[in-house]
XYZ file of C-alpha atoms in Angstrom:
622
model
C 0.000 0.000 0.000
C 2.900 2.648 0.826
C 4.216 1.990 -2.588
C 1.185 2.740 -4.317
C 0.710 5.349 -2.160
C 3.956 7.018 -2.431
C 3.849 6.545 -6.102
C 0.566 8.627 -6.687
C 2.430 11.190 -4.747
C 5.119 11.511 -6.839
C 2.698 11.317 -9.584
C 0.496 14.403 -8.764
C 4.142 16.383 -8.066
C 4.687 15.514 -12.055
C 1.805 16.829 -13.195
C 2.707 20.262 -11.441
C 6.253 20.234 -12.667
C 6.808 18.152 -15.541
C 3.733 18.497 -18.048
C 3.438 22.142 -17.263
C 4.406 23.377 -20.997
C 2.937 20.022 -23.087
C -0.654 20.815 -20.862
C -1.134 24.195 -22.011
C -0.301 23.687 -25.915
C -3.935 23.022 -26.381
C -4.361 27.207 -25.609
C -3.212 27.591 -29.333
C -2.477 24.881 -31.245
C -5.404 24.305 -33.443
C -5.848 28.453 -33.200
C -2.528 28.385 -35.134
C -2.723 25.688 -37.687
C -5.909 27.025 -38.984
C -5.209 30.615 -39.111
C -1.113 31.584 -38.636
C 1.250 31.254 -40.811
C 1.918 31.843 -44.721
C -0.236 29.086 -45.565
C -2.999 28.210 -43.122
C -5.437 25.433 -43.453
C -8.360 25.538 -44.840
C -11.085 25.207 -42.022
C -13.388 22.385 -43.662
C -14.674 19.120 -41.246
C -11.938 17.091 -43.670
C -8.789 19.001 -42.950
C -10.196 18.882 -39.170
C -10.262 15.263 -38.869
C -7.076 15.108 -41.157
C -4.967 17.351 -38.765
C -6.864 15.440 -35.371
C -5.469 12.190 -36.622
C -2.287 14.145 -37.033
C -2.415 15.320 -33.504
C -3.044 12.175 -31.952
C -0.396 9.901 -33.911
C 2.267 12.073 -33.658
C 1.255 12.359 -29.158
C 1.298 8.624 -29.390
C 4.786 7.563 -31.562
C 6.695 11.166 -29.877
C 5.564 11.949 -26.332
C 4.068 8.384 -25.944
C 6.203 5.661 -27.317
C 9.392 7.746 -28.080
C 9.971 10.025 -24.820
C 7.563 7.980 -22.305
C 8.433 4.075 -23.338
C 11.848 4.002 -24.921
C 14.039 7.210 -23.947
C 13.298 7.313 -20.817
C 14.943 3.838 -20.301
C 18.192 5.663 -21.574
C 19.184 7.712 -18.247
C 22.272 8.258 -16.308
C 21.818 6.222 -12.915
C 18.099 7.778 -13.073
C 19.196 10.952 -14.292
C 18.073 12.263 -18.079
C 17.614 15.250 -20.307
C 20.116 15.907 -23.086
C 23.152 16.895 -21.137
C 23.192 13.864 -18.661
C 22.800 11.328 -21.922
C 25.082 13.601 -23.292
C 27.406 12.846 -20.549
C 26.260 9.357 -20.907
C 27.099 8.759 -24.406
C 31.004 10.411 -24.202
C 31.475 7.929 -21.665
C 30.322 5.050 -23.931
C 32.635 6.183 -26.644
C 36.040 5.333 -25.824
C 39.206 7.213 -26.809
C 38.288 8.026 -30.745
C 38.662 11.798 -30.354
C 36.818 13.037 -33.427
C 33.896 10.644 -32.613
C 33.632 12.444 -29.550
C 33.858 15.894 -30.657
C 31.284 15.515 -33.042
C 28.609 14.039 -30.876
C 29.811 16.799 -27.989
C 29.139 19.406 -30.772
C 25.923 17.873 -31.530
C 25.369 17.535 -27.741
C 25.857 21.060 -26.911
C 23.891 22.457 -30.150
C 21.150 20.469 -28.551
C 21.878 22.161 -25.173
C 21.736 25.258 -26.900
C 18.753 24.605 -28.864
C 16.891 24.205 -25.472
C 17.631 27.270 -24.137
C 15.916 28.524 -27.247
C 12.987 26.998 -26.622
C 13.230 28.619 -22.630
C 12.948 31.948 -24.188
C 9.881 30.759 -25.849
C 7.905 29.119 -23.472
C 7.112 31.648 -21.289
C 5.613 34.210 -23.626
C 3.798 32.425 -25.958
C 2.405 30.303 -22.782
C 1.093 33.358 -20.709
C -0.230 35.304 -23.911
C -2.440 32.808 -24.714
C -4.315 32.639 -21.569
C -4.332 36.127 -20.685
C -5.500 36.595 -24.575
C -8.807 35.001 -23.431
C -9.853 38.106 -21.753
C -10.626 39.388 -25.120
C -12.835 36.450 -25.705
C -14.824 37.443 -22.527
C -14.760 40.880 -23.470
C -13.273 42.895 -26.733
C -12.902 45.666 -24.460
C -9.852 44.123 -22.917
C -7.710 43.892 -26.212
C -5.563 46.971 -25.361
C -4.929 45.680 -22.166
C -3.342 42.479 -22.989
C 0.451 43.299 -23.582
C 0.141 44.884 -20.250
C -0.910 42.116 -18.218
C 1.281 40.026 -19.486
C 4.153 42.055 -19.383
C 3.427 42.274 -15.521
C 2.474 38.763 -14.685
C 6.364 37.790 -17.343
C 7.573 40.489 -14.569
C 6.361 39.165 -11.486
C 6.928 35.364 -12.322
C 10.994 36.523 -13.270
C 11.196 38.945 -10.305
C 10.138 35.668 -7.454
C 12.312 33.431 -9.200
C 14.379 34.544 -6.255
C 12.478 33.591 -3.455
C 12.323 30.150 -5.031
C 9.580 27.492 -5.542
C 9.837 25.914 -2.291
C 6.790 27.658 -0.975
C 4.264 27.282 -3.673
C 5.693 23.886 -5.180
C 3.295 21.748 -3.243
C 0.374 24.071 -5.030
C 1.670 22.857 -8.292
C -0.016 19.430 -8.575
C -3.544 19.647 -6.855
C -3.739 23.129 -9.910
C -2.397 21.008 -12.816
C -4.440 18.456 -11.620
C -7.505 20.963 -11.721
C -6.321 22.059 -14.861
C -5.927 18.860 -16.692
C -9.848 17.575 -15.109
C -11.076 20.752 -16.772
C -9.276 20.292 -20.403
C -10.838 16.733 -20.425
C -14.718 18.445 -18.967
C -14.285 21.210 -21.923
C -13.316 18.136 -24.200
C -15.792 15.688 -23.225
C -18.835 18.655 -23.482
C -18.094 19.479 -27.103
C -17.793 16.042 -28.022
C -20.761 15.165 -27.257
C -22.542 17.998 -30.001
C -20.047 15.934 -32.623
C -19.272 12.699 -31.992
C -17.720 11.994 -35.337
C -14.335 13.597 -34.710
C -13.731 10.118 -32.752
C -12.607 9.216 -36.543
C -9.520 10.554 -36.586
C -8.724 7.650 -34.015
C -8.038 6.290 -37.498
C -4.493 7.075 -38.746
C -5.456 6.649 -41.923
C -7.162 10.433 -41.412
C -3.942 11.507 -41.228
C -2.167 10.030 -44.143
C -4.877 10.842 -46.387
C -4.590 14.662 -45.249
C -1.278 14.663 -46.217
C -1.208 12.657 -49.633
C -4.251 14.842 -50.681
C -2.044 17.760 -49.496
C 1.293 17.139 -49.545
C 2.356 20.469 -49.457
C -0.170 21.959 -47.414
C 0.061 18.658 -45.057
C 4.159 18.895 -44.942
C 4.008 22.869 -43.967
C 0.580 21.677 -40.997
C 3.038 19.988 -39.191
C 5.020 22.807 -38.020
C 1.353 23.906 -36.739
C 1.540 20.195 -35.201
C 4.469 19.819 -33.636
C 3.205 22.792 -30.961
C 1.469 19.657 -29.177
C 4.240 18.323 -28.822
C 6.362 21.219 -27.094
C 7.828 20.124 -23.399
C 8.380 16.592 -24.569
C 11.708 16.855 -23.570
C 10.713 17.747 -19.983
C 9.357 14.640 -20.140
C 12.958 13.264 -19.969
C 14.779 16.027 -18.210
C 12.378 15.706 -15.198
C 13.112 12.218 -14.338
C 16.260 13.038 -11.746
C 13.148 14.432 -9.631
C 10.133 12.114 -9.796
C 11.282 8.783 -11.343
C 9.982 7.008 -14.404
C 7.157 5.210 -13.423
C 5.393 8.196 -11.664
C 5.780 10.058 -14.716
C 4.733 7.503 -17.220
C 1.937 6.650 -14.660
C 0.376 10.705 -14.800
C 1.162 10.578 -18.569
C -1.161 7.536 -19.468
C -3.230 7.596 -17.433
C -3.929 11.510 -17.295
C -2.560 13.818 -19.146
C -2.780 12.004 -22.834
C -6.493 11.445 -22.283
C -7.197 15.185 -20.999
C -5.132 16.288 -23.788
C -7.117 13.989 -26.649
C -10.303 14.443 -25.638
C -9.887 18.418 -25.169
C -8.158 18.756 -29.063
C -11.257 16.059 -30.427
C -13.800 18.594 -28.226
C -12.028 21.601 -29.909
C -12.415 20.212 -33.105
C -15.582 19.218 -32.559
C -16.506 22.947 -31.854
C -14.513 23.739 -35.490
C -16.972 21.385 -36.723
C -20.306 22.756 -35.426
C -19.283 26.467 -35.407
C -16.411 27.513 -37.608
C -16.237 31.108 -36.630
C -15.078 29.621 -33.212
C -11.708 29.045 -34.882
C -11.113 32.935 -33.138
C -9.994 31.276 -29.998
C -11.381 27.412 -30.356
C -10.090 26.853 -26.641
C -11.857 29.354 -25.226
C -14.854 28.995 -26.436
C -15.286 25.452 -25.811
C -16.533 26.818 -22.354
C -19.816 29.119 -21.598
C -19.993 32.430 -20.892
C -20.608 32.794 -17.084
C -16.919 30.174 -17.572
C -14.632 32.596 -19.304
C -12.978 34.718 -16.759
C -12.656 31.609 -14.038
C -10.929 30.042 -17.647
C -8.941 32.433 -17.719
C -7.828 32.722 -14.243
C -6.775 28.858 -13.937
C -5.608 29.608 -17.815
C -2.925 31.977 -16.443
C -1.958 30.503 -13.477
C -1.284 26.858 -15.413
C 0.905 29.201 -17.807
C 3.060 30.590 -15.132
C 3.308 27.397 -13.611
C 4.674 25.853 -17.184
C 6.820 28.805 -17.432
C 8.309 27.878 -13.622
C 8.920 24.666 -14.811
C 11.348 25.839 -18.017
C 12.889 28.697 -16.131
C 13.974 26.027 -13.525
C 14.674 23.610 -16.172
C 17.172 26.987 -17.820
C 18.850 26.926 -14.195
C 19.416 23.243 -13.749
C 20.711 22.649 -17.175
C 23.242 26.354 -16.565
C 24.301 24.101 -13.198
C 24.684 20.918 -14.898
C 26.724 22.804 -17.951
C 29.016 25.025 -15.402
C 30.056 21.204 -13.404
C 31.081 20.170 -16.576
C 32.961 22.480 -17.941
C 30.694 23.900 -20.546
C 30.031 27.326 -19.408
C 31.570 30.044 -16.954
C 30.859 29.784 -13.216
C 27.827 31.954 -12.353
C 26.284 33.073 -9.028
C 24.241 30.165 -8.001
C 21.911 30.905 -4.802
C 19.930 27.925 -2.843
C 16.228 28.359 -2.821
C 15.743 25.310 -0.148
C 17.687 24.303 2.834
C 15.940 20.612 2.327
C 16.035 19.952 -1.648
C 19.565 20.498 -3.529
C 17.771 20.620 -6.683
C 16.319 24.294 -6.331
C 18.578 26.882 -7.447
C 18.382 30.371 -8.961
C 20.773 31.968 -11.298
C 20.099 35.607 -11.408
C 22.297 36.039 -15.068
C 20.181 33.440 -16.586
C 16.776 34.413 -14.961
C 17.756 38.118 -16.479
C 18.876 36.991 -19.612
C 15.489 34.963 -20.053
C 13.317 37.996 -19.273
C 14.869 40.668 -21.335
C 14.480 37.740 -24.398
C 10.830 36.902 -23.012
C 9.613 41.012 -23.384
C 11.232 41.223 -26.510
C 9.568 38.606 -27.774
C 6.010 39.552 -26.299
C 6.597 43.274 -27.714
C 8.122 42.391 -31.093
C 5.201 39.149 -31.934
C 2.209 40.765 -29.784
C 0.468 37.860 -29.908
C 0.475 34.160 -29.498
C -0.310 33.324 -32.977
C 2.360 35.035 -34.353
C 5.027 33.712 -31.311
C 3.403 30.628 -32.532
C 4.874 30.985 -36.072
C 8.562 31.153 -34.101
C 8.147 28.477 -31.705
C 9.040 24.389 -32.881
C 12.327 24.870 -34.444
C 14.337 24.670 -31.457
C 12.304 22.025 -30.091
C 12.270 19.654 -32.790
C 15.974 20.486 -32.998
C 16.002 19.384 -29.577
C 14.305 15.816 -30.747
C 16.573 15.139 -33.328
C 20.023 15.254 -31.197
C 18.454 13.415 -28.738
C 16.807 10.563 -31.194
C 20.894 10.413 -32.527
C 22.556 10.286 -29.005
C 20.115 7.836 -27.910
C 21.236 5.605 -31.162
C 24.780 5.539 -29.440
C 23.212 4.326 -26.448
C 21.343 1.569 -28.074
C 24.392 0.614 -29.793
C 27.178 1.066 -27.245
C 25.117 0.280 -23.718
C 22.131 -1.769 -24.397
C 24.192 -3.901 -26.979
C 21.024 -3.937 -29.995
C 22.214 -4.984 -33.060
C 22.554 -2.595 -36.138
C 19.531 -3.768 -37.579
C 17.421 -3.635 -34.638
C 18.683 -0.468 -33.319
C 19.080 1.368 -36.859
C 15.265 0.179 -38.186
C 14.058 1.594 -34.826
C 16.181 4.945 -34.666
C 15.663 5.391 -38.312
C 11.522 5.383 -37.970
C 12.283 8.119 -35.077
C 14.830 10.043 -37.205
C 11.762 10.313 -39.811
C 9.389 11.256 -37.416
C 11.323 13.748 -35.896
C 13.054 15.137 -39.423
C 9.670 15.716 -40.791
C 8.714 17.559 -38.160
C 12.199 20.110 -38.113
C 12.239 20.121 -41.839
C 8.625 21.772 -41.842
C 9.707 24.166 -38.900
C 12.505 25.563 -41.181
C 9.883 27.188 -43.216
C 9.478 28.871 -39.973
C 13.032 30.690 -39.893
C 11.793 34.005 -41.692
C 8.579 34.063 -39.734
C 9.959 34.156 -37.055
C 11.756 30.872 -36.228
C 15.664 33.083 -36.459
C 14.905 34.378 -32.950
C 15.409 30.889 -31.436
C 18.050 29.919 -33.583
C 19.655 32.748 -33.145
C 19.177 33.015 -29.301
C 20.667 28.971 -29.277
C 23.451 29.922 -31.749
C 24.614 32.576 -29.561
C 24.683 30.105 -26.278
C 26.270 27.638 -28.695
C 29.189 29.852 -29.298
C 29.656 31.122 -25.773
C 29.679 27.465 -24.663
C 32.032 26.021 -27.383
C 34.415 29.183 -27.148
C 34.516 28.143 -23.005
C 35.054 24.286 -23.407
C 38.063 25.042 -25.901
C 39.475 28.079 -24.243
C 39.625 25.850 -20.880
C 41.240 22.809 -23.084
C 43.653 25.259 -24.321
C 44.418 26.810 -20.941
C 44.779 23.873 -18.607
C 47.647 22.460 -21.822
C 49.137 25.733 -21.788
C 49.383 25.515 -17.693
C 50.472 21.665 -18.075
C 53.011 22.697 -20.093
C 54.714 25.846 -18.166
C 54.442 24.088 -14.890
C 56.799 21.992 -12.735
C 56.267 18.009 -12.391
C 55.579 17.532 -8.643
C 57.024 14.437 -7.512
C 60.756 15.954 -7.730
C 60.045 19.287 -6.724
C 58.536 17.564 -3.411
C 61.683 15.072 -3.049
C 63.961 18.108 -3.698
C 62.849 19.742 -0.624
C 65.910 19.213 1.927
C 65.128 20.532 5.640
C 65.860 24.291 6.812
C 65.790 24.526 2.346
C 63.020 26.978 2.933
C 60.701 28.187 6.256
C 57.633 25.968 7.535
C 54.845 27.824 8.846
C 52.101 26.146 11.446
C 49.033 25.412 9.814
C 47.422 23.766 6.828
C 48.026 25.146 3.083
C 45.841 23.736 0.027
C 46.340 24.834 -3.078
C 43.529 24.142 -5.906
C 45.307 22.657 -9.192
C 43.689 20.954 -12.253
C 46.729 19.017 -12.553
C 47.140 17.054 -9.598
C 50.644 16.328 -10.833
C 52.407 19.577 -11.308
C 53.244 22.063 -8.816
C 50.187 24.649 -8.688
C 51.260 28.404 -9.320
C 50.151 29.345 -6.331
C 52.285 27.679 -4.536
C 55.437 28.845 -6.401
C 54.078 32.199 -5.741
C 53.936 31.892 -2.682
C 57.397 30.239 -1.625
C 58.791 33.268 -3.901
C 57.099 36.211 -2.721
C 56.532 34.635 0.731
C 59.544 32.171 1.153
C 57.481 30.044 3.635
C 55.532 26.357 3.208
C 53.239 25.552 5.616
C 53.765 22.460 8.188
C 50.888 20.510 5.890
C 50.875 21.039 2.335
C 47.914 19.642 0.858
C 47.396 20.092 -3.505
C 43.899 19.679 -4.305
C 42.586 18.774 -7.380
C 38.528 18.568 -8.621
C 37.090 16.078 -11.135
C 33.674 16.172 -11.839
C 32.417 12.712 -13.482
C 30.279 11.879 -16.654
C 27.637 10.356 -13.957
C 25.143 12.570 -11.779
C 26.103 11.674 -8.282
C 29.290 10.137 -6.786
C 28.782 7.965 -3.588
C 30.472 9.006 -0.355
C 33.455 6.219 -0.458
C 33.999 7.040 -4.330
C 34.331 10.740 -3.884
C 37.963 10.927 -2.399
C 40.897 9.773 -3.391
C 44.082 10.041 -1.244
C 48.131 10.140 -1.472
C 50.566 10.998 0.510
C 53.714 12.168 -0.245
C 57.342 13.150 0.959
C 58.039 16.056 2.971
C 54.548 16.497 4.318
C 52.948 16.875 1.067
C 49.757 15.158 0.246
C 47.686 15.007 -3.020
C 43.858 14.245 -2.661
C 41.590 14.005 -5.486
C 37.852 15.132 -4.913
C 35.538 13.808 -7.142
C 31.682 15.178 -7.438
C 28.974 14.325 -10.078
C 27.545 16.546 -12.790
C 24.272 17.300 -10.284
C 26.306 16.809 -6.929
C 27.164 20.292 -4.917
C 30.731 20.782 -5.015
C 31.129 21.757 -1.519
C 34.942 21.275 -0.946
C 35.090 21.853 2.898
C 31.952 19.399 3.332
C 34.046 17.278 1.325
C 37.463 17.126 3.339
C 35.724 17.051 6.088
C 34.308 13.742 5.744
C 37.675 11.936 4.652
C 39.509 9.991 7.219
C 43.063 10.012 5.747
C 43.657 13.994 7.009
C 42.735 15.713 10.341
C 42.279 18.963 8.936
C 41.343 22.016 11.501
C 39.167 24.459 9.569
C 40.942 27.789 11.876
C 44.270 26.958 10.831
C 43.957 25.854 7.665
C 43.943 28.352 4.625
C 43.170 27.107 0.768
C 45.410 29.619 -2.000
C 43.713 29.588 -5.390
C 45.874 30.833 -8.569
C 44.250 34.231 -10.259
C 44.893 33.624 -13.578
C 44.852 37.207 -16.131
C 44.750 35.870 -19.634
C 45.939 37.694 -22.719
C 45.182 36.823 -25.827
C 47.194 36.493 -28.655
C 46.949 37.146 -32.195
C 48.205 34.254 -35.039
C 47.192 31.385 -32.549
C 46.035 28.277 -34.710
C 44.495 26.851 -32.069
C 41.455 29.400 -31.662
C 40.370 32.508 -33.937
C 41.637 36.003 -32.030
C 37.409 36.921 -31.399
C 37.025 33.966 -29.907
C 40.229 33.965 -27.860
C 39.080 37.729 -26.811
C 35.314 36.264 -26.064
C 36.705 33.936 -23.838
C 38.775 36.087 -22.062
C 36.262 38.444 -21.775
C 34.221 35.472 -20.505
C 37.117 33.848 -18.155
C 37.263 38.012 -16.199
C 33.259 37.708 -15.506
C 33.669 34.229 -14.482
C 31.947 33.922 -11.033
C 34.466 33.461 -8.127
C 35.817 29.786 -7.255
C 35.567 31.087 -3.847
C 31.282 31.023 -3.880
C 31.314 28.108 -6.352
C 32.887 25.732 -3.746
C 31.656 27.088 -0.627
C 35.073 28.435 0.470
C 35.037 30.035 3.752
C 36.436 33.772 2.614
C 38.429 34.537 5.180
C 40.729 31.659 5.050
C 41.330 32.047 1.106
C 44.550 33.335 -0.743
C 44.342 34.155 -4.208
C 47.653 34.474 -6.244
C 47.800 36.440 -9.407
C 49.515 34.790 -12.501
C 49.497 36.222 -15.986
C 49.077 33.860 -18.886
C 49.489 34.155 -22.761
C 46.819 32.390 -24.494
């Protein structure tokens, strides 16, 4: 019984968190397939069942079979999303170095790409509900930008205070809102009962063969049912599979059927309705309460990408693929809940741009599916690797299956690229850009950690070299923070020539962060100890683990280490670049300098106490 019990738990928390964004689609997909775009289609009952079928087909071989049955079996000790079975996948591949940077450029392109879709989600989610005031009343038209401007505002502005507090709210209203999609549904239904047809996939493939052009561009109209997919995947860390495959079947796909069939239904019976088909699947003396649980499920969806933009920024910084970045706790009780002011600032400057330069959700409608079907494709092709390398499939069975997928999901981004001049560049764009910052870090750190490797000292004979009285030992505790746990850290060298002391304990500490999500307690350290009171220890900490050094040395056994007397000395690197380098282009060696100064400090990153930390200044040619 406590199993079930705890498992319908975790399965109303998914509903709040994960199915957020692929819950609300319903507030404008049809609305935009029938009326946005270059090339809408035509509103008969024909193309209605046709694009029905569509909808269903595509919820039951993407979100259903793809994300909910198969990729979700593909995670990272229970971890997914595209950066931990990106993580996954480099671990799988060996030592073939061009293999691997290909699939970690397609890996981060997809990272990219999802950040994209973050600017997205937010404004196209809360203009369509607060765009059903005008349904209730025309009188409200003017007043729309406005109020969603403010609600964008106030939803970016408590990201803050995090979503500790209100979390808990966040299943019993998706749960609300999801009873009421399949109620609005299940009414309109009833006045046509014949849309259950497009149950039929045949529906489908006759819309398209009668219209191949028309049917190829509908599914970039299409797709929009399936945005926050990906959640599906990325949530799992938090809730599990089964809880989330559990609220899927037996929730969330039925609500969201029945309340696209009861849409088209209305299309059917009333085709002026095609104004704002959602919306007017419910009665008057309904609109404004509609509205009210509209908006609220939109902010709530929005929550859920924002935190998603924060987790992924955490995940990315652990592994070397962006800049450290002030980080701030939310919750003393769950790790998980972070907030990243440059991110959450970024995000809302992109989010009122978008609002103010679109102006409606239609035409935000016409720019949003590029990045996410992106998004599907790099992970369909990463999990082929998987299949391949972990779950040992043949090339048959794996390619037959990955190839259907690839199909699916290329048909679906080749019919968004028609999107590109309607909109669809601000995405792009807006993933290109993270692309580049996060390719010109990963190679600027390569670069700098060789060129460090190379100036600096081996260890192992500098430590036997030191003779007794051959330089002054201090009381007290010294470590020094190297990436190369075998060479002697700047820092140090600094110090003994500025200072001309070494402390009694001299301790070089060096930082790996794994391709998994968490490292267990006896894994994390690894200890040596060497001549002369030197000692090299090895911290290792997974891509979602908090890289709390002092928490960390604390717990190891092989060092007594008194926190008042001992002092960690970190090396303060000022780069210059330098013009001719083959390695990297000059404006990217400049961007990554520029990048490497704004860098958040090591100090806050791993919970240094500030008053026992030395940094050392060292000036390095790029």
């Amino acid at each position: 019984m406590g199993k079930k019990s705890n498992l319908a738990t975790l399965s109303l928390a998914a509903l709040g968190i994960v199915y957020g964004d692929i819950g609300t689609s319903p507030l404008y997909t049809l609305n935009t397939i029938f009326t946005a775009g270059l090339h809408p289609v035509p509103l008969n009952q024909e193309n209605i069942l046709g694009i029905l079928s569509l909808i269903f087909w595509s919820l039951m071989i993407v979100v259903s079979f793809k994300y909910v049955a198969f990729i979700m079996h593909a995670d990272n000790r229970g971890e997914g999303g595209i950066m931990a079975l990106l993580a996954l996948v480099l671990g799988k591949l060996g030592n073939n170095e061009k293999r691997r940077a290909v699939i970690l450029m397609l890996g981060i392109f997809g990272t990219a790409l999802f950040y994209g879709d973050g600017v997205i989600t937010p404004a196209i989610s809360v203009l369509s509900a607060v765009e059903g005031l005008q349904v209730a009343s025309p009188m409200f038209k003017s007043y729309v930008i406005p109020i969603t401007l403010a609600i964008l505002f106030g939803l970016f502005f408590f990201q803050r205070k995090g979503t500790a507090g209100v979390g808990a709210l966040f299943g019993p209203v998706m749960c609300l809102w999801f009873s009421v999609l399949m109620l609005l549904g299940i009414m309109n239904i009833l006045t046509e009962p014949l849309v259950f047809n497009a149950l039929n996939p045949m529906r489908g493939i006759l819309f398209l063969v009668g219209n191949p052009w028309l049917g190829f561009l509908s599914l970039g109209g299409v797709v929009l049912a399936l945005t926050g997919a990906e959640a599906l995947y990325a949530d799992m860390g938090h809730f599990g599979r089964h809880p989330i495959q559990l609220a899927w079947f037996a929730f969330v796909m039925p609500a969201l059927v029945l309340n696209y069939f009861g849409q088209g239904a209305l299309l059917i019976h009333n085709p002026k309705a095609i104004e704002n088909p959602f919306f007017l699947l419910a009665p008057n003396w309904a609109l404004y309460p509609l509205v009210i649980l509209s908006t609220i499920a939109t902010v709530i969806a929005s929550q859920a990408v924002i935190s998603g933009a924060f987790s992924m920024t955490s995940q990315a910084m652990r592994l070397g693929y962006s800049p450290r970045m002030e980080t701030q706790h939310t919750s003393e009780e769950e790790i998980g809940q972070i907030y990243v002011p440059g991110i959450n600032w970024t995000l809302m400057v992109a989010v009122t741009a978008l609002v103010l330069g679109f102006r409606s959700s239609t035409s935000l409608a016409s720019a949003y599916g590029i990045a996410v079907t992106g998004t599907m494709v790099v992970t369909t092709i990463l999990a082929f690797i998987v299949v391949r390398r972990l779950w040992g499939w043949g090339r048959i069975r794996g390619g037959l299956l990955i190839i259907f997928l690839l199909i699916v999901d290329m048909g679906f981004f080749s019919a968004n690229l028609i999107k590109i001049e309607e909109g669809g560049w601000f995405p792009l764009t807006f993933g290109l850009g993270i692309f580049i910052l996060m390719t010109t870090w990963k190679r600027g750190r390569v670069l700098l950690g060789e060129r460090m490797k190379r100036d600096s000292i081996d260890l192992a004979p500098f430590v036997a070299a030191l003779v007794p009285d051959s330089v002054v030992r201090v009381p007290g505790t010294a470590i020094f923070l190297t990436a190369n746990p075998d060479g002697v850290p700047h820092a140090l060298l600094h110090n003994m020539k500025h200072n001309k002391v070494l402390h009694d304990r001299v301790v070089i500490l060096t930082l790996r962060v794994l391709d998994i999500p968490h490292v267990s307690p006896d894994e994390r350290i690894e200890y040596k100890s060497l001549p002369n009171s030197f000692h090299s220890i090895i911290v290792r900490f997974g891509f979602k683990d908090e890289p709390n050094l002092p928490k960390a040395l604390a717990s190891q056994q092989y060092l007594a280490l008194e926190p008042m007397e001992t002092s960690y000395f970190l090396s303060r690197e000022t780069l210059i670049p330098k013009a001719g380098s083959r390695e990297m282009a000059l404006w990217r060696e400049k961007l990554f300098v520029a990048m490497f100064r704004n860098a958040g400090s090591a100090v806050t990153f791993f919970s240094l106490p500030p008053n026992r930390v030395v940094e050392v200044g060292a000036q390095i040619v790029l």
